[in-house]
Amino acid sequence: MPHKKRITCLAALIVVLGLVSGCASTPNGDPGDPYEATNRKIYNFNDSIDRNFMQPVARGYVNVTPKPVRSGVTNFFDNVGYLNVIANDLLQGKATQFLSDTGRFLVNSTIGLGGMFDPAKEMGLRAHDEDLGQTFGVWGAGEGAYLNIPLAGPSSFRDAPGFVAATLLNPLTYLNPIVTLPLGVVNAVNIRANLLEATNIRDQAALDPYTFVREAYRQQREFRIYDGNPPGDGFDDYLEGEDDSAILRIY
Amino acid sequence: MTRTSVYTAIAALVMYCQFASGAENLEASKTVVEKFHANLLEVMTKADSLGFSGRVDALDPVLAETFDFHTIARIVTGKHWKTLDDDQRAEFIDVFEALSAATYASNFDGFSGEVFETLGAEEKRGNILVKTVIVREDDDPVTLDYVLRDNDGMWRIVNVIANGVSDLSLKRADYTAVIKSEGFNSLVTKLSGKITGYKISN
């Protein structure tokens, strides 16, 4: 699918999701998740595809691919998507990080053989994690309603447009689909493989996996928006007293 | 000595004592976390010879000593804690403690050169945050931040934040969702089921 069409579809999907979910809102549930009923259905749909298809493929990939090769694959896709990080450095006004990330991209794209290796790290140019959703967060936007996107997973009204921005800023988007489609498949399998440890923890620990994933997602996003120093976890509604609040809102 | 200078001296002494006790609390908290880490490391290095139940038995006492399970239980059950009687509270704390030991015994089931480093400690809103990192040979480091609370003069762990995800907040959301939809007894049954699950898979 050409990228413009793909983006239009995604935008339409998000709008439709909002409309459909509006009918299925749960007034007594989590205030940040007004579309929980629909989100749960999408979660279950994604989960069944994941368990029946993506997880077995990812495990197979891990079994047959040596760790250094998988690291190379991860490095390649991180690097090719790094323009998105650089653009968001700029949008967030992080000048030093912008320069460092630009240097990192140039070094890894050249000396790092198209991004497969990470010599920039040895040079002190460490990787950063920025995207449009984080930029909106830095600008003061709230999370908006929590969303589960079919085939993509957890997101929110604040974070979902970031998918579009990341696609537009990824050079692979502009190549012939004969190249991008197989690369997209490898990327998806590799991303899933990198998440196996996290989903194992979810499977072992979670009583209600949907709630578990939602809270983990929210906290991770908050952690990233504040670059590792979030002011709190926004659980004030649940708290019994200041004593609990101080423990949960530790940063 | 004028009255002003006496007041100044007293104020300085009070500030010094507060500073000294603050520093003492930070050290005490770091010691608690490091003790827990030392035990984890020992269990990891002897993982095979201990087996799963041996690891649980080795971790049980150190968890009881370094974690404040009463406070943790109160927080993870949220507003429902008030509705539980003493027996239910004791039952929940027991099952939660056993689940914690089973979880650590399952996840820390071997040693491949991991190093636990304490990065520092700071006072935050009356609690103490001890920042640590697990450095792994073949993988990205994991940051583990511990929140400790003063419990009758003893600093105990009440929360562990792994790479920014607070264990207490996750459990609070997960557990209160189950209590709300299925009730407290179902929560205890499900947690016991998790412990059995760990035993079977190890």
mmCIF file with all atom_site columns, C-alpha atoms in Angstrom, chain B residues 3 18 34 36 39-40 45 67 72 83 85 87 90 92 104 131 161 194:
data_model
loop_
_atom_site.group_PDB
_atom_site.id
_atom_site.type_symbol
_atom_site.label_atom_id
_atom_site.label_alt_id
_atom_site.label_comp_id
_atom_site.label_asym_id
_atom_site.label_entity_id
_atom_site.label_seq_id
_atom_site.pdbx_PDB_ins_code
_atom_site.Cartn_x
_atom_site.Cartn_y
_atom_site.Cartn_z
_atom_site.occupancy
_atom_site.B_iso_or_equiv
_atom_site.pdbx_formal_charge
_atom_site.auth_seq_id
_atom_site.auth_comp_id
_atom_site.auth_asym_id
_atom_site.auth_atom_id
_atom_site.pdbx_PDB_model_num
ATOM 1  C CA . ARG B 1 3   ? 20.721  35.446  73.537 1.00 0.00 ? 3   ARG B CA 1
ATOM 2  C CA . GLN B 1 18  ? 18.704  16.798  61.068 1.00 0.00 ? 18  GLN B CA 1
ATOM 3  C CA . GLU B 1 34  ? 22.223  -3.802  49.153 1.00 0.00 ? 34  GLU B CA 1
ATOM 4  C CA . PHE B 1 36  ? 18.476  -7.608  49.390 1.00 0.00 ? 36  PHE B CA 1
ATOM 5  C CA . ASN B 1 39  ? 20.868  -12.209 48.767 1.00 0.00 ? 39  ASN B CA 1
ATOM 6  C CA . LEU B 1 40  ? 19.460  -12.139 45.252 1.00 0.00 ? 40  LEU B CA 1
ATOM 7  C CA . THR B 1 45  ? 24.773  -17.996 41.654 1.00 0.00 ? 45  THR B CA 1
ATOM 8  C CA . PHE B 1 67  ? 10.094  -5.253  52.512 1.00 0.00 ? 67  PHE B CA 1
ATOM 9  C CA . ILE B 1 72  ? 2.410   -2.713  50.252 1.00 0.00 ? 72  ILE B CA 1
ATOM 10 C CA . THR B 1 83  ? -13.489 -3.053  53.749 1.00 0.00 ? 83  THR B CA 1
ATOM 11 C CA . ASP B 1 85  ? -11.406 -7.551  58.188 1.00 0.00 ? 85  ASP B CA 1
ATOM 12 C CA . ASP B 1 87  ? -8.314  -12.147 58.910 1.00 0.00 ? 87  ASP B CA 1
ATOM 13 C CA . ALA B 1 90  ? -3.582  -11.270 57.174 1.00 0.00 ? 90  ALA B CA 1
ATOM 14 C CA . PHE B 1 92  ? -3.782  -11.259 51.729 1.00 0.00 ? 92  PHE B CA 1
ATOM 15 C CA . TYR B 1 104 ? 11.852  -13.455 42.497 1.00 0.00 ? 104 TYR B CA 1
ATOM 16 C CA . LYS B 1 131 ? 18.675  4.237   42.688 1.00 0.00 ? 131 LYS B CA 1
ATOM 17 C CA . ILE B 1 161 ? 10.418  0.803   39.898 1.00 0.00 ? 161 ILE B CA 1
ATOM 18 C CA . LYS B 1 194 ? -0.020  -17.571 40.146 1.00 0.00 ? 194 LYS B CA 1
#
